[in-house]
Each structure stands twice: as C-alpha cells, then as structure tokens.
PDB file of C-alpha atoms in Angstrom:
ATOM      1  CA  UNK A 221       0.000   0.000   0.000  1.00 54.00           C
ATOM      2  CA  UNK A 222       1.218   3.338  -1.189  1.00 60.00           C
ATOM      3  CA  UNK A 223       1.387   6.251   1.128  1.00 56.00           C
ATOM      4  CA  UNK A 224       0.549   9.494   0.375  1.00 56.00           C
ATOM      5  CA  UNK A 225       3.421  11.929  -0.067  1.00 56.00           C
ATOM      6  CA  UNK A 226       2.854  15.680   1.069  1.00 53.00           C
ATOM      7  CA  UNK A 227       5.388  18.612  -0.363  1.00 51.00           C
ATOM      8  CA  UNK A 228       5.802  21.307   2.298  1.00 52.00           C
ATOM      9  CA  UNK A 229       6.735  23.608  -0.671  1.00 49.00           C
ATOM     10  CA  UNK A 230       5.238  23.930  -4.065  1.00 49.00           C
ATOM     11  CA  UNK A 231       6.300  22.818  -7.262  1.00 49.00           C
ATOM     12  CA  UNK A 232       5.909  25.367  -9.058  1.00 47.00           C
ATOM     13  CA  UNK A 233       8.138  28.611  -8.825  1.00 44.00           C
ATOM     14  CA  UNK A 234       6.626  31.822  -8.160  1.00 45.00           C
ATOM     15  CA  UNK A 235       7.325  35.247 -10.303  1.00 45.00           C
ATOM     16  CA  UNK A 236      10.654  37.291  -8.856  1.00 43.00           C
ATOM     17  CA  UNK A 237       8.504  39.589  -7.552  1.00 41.00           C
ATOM     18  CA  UNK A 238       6.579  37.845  -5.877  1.00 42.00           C
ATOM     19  CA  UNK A 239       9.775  35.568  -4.489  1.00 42.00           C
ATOM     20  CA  UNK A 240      11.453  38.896  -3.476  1.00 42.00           C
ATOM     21  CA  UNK A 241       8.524  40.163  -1.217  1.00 41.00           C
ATOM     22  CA  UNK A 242       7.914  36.768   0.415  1.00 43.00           C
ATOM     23  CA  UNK A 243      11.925  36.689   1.331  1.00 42.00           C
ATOM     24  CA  UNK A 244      11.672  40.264   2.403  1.00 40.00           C
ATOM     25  CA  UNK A 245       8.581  39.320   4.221  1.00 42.00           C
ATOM     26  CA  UNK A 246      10.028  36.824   5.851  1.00 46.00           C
ATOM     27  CA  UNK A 247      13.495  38.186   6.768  1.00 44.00           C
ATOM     28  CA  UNK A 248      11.838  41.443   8.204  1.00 45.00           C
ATOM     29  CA  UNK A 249       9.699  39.039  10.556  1.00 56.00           C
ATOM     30  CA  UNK A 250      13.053  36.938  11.453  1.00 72.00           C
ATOM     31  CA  UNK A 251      14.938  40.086  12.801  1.00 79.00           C
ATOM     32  CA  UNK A 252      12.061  40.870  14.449  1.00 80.00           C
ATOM     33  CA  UNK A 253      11.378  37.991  16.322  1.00 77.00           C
ATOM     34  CA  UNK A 254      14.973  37.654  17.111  1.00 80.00           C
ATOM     35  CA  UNK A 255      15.063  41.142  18.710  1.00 85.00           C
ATOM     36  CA  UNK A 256      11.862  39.917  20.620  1.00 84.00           C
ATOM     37  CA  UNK A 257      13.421  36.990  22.090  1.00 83.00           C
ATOM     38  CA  UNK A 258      16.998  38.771  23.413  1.00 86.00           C
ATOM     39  CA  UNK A 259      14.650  41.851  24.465  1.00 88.00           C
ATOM     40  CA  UNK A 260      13.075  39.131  26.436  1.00 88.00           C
ATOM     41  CA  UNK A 261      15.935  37.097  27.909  1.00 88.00           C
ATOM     42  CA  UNK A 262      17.699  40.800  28.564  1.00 89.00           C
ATOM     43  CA  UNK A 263      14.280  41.447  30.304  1.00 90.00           C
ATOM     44  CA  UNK A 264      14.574  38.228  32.838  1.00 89.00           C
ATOM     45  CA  UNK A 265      18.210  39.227  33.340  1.00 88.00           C
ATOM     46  CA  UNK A 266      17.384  42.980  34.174  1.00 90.00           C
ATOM     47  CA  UNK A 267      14.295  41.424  36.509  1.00 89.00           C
ATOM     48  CA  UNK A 268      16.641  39.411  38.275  1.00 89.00           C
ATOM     49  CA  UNK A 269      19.300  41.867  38.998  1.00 90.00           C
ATOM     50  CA  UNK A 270      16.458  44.351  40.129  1.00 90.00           C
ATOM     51  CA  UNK A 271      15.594  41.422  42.275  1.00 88.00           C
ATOM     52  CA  UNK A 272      19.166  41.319  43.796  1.00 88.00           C
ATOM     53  CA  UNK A 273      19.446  45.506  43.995  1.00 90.00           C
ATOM     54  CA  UNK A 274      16.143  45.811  46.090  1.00 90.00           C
ATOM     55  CA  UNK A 275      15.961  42.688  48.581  1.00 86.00           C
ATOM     56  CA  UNK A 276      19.507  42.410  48.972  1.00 86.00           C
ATOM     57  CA  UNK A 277      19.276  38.324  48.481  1.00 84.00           C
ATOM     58  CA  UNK A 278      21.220  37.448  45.324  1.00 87.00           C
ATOM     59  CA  UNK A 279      19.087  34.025  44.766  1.00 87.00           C
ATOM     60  CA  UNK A 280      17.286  35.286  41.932  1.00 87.00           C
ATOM     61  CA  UNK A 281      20.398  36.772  40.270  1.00 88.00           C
ATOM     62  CA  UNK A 282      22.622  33.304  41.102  1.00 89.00           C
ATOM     63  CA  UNK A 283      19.660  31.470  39.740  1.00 89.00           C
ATOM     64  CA  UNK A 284      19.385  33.471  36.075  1.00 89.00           C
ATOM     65  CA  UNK A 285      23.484  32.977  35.744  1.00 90.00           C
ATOM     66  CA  UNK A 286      23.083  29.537  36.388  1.00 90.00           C
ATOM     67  CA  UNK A 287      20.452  28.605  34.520  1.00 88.00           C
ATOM     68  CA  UNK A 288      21.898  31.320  31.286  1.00 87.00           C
ATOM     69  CA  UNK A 289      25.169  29.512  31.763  1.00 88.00           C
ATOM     70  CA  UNK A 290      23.950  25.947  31.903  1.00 87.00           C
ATOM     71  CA  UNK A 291      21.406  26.696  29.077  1.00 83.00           C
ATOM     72  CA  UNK A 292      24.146  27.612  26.837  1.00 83.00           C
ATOM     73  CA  UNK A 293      26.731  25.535  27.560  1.00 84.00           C
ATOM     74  CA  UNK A 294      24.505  22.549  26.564  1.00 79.00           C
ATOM     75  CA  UNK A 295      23.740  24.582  23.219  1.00 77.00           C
ATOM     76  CA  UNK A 296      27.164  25.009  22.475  1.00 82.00           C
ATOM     77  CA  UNK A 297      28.277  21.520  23.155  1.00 79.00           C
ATOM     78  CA  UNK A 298      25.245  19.998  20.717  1.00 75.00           C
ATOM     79  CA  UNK A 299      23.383  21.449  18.078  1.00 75.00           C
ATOM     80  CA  UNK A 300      20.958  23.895  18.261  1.00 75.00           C
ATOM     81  CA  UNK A 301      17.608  23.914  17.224  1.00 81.00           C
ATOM     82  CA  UNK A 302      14.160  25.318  18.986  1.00 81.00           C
ATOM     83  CA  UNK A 303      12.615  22.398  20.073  1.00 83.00           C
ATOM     84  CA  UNK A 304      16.613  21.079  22.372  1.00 83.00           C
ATOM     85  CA  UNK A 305      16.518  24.496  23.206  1.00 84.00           C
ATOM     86  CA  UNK A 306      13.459  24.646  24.990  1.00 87.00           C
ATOM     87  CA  UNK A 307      14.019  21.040  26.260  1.00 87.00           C
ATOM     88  CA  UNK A 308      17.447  22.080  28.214  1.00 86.00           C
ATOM     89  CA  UNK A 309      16.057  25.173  29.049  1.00 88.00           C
ATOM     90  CA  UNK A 310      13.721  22.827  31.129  1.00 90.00           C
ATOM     91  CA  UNK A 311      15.943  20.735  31.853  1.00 91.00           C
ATOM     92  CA  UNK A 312      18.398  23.237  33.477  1.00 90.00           C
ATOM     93  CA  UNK A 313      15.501  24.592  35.590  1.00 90.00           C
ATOM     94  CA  UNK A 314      14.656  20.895  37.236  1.00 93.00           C
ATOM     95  CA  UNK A 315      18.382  20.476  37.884  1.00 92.00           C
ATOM     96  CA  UNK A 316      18.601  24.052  39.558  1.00 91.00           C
ATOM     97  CA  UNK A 317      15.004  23.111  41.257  1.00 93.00           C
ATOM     98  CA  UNK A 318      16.824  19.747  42.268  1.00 93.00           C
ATOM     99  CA  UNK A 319      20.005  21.242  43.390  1.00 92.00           C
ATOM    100  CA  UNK A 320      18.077  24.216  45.791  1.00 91.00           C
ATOM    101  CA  UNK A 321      15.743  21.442  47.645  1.00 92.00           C
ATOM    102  CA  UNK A 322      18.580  18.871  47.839  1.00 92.00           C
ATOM    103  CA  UNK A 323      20.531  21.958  49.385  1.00 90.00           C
ATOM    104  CA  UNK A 324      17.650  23.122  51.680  1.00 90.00           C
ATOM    105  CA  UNK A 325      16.968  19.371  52.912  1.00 91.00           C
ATOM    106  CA  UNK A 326      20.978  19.031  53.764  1.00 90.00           C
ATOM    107  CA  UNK A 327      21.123  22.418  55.860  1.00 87.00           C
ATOM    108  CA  UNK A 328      19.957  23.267  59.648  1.00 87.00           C
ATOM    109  CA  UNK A 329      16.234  23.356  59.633  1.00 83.00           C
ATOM    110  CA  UNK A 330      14.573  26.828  59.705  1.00 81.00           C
ATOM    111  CA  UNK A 331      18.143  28.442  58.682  1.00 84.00           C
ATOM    112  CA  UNK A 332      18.943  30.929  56.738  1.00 86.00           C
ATOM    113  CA  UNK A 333      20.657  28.704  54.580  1.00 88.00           C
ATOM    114  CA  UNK A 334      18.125  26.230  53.948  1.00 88.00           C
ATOM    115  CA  UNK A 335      15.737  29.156  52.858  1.00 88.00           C
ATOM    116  CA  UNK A 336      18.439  30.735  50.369  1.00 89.00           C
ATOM    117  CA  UNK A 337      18.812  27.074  49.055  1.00 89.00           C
ATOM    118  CA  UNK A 338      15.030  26.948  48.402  1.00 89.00           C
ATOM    119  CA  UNK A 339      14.832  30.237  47.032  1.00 90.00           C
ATOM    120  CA  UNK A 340      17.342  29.405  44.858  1.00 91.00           C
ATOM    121  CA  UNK A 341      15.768  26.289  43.388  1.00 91.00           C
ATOM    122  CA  UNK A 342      12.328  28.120  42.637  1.00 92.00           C
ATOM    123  CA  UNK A 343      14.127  30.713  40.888  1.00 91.00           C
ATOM    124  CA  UNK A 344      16.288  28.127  38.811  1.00 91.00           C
ATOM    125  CA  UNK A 345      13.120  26.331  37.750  1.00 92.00           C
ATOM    126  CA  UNK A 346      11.012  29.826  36.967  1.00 91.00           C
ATOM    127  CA  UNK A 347      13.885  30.949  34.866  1.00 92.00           C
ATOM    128  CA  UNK A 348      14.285  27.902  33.259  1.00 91.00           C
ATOM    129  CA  UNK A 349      10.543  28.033  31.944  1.00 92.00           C
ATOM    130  CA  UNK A 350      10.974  31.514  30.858  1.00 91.00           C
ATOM    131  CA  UNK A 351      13.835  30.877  29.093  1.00 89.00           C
ATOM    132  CA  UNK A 352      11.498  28.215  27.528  1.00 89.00           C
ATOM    133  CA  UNK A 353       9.008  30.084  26.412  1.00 91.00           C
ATOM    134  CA  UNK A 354      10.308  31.744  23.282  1.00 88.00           C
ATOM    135  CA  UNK A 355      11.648  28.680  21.864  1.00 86.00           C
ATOM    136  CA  UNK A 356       8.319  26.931  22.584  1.00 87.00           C
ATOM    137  CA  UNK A 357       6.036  29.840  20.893  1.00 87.00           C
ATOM    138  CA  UNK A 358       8.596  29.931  18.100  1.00 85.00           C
ATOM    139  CA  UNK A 359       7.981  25.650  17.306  1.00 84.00           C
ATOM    140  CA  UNK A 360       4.373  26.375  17.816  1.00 85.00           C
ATOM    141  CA  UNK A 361       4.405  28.955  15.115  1.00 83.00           C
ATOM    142  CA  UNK A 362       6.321  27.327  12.598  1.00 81.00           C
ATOM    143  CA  UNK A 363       4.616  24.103  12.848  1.00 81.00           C
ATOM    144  CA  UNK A 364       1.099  25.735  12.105  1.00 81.00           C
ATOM    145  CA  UNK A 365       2.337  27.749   9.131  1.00 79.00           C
ATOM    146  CA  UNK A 366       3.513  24.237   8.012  1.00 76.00           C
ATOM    147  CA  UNK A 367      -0.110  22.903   8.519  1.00 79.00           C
ATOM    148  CA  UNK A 368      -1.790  25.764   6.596  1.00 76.00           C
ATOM    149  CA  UNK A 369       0.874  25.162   3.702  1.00 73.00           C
ATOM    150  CA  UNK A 370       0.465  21.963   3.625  1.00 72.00           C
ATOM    151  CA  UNK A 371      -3.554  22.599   4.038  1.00 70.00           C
ATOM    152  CA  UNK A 372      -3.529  25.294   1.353  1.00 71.00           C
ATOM    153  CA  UNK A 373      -1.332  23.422  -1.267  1.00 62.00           C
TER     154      UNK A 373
END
C-alpha cells in the first residue's frame, strides 16, 4: 500500500517579484522575532538583577546565571535547534530546582541557609521556563504555518 506523499513547498516557482517580497517578508519578521526573544531574555536578566538591587538576596540573580550559563553551555556543546533548546532550558531549571531542595533538605532546619537554598531552586526552575518560552512559541508557530501550507497546497 502506497502512502501518500505531502510537499511542504510547491512545485511550481513563483514570479521574482513575488519571491522577493515573500523573502523580504520573511526576513523582516526573522529580525524581528529575534530582537523579541533577546529583548526578552535581557528582560529576565534585568528582573533578576532588580531582584538582587532591592531585597539584597542574590538568589534570583545566582539562579538566572546559572540557569543562562547551563542553558548555553549545553547549546554550544550539541546542536541547536528550537525544540533542544526549549528542552534544556527545562531541563536546566529541574536540575537548579533539584540542586536548591537537595541543598535546603541538607542544611539546619529553619536556617537561613536552607531558605536561600530553596529560594534558589524556585528561581532556577522559573527561569528555566521563561527561558522556555520563546523557543516553545517559536515551534508552535512554525509548525502551524507548516499545517496551513500543507492545508492550502
């Protein structure tokens, strides 16, 4: 039994025109998303040093570093695409999350420590999903306009 084979593009080849506005379309929309997404991940950074300048408890600060540096050192060791981004965004977050109750559960009870531990941990883990987010909108999006393509074609 044969299955069906889908093209994602079309066969036929559009006017130069027509090619010219869809790649300035399209490369308009790239820089603009890109500027989105480091305007966001400049945004966590600046939240969490604001964090650090007004309470005085560098958790939330410690937490963005390590999860940044983690994040990206695991993108520059493998390859890097939206979907492994998002995953070891996540990933760095549960380890962080790990690592803060692990370190609250080890120190004095009701110390100061323990609590920075656990503050530390949350913080890990909420960065980690907002470092997740633009990679996750950004699969979403391209895997719908590859639905309607494939819909429309």
């Amino acid at each position: 039994m044969a299955v069906p084979r889908i093209a994602l593009l079309p066969l036929e080849s559009p006017s130069t025109a027509h090619a010219e506005a869809q790649a300035d379309h399209h490369g308009r929309r790239g820089s603009i998303g890109r500027a989105a997404i480091c305007g966001w991940y400049v945004a966590i950074g600046l939240a969490a040093w604001l964090d650090a300048v007004v309470t005085g408890h560098h958790e939330a600060l410690l937490a963005s570093i390590f999860v940044a540096g983690s994040t990206g050192a695991l993108l520059w060791a493998g390859q890097m695409n939206l979907e492994r981004m998002m995953l070891r965004s996540l990933l760095v977050g549960l380890i962080g999350l790990a690592a803060g109750v692990i370190g609250s559960v080890s120190a004095p009870a009701g110390s100061g420590i323990a609590a920075t531990c656990l503050c530390f941990g949350a913080m890990a883990m909420l960065f980690g999903v907002l470092m997740a987010l633009p990679p996750a909108l950004m699969t979403t999006l391209r895997s719908s306009q590859a639905i309607m393509h494939v819909e429309r074609g």
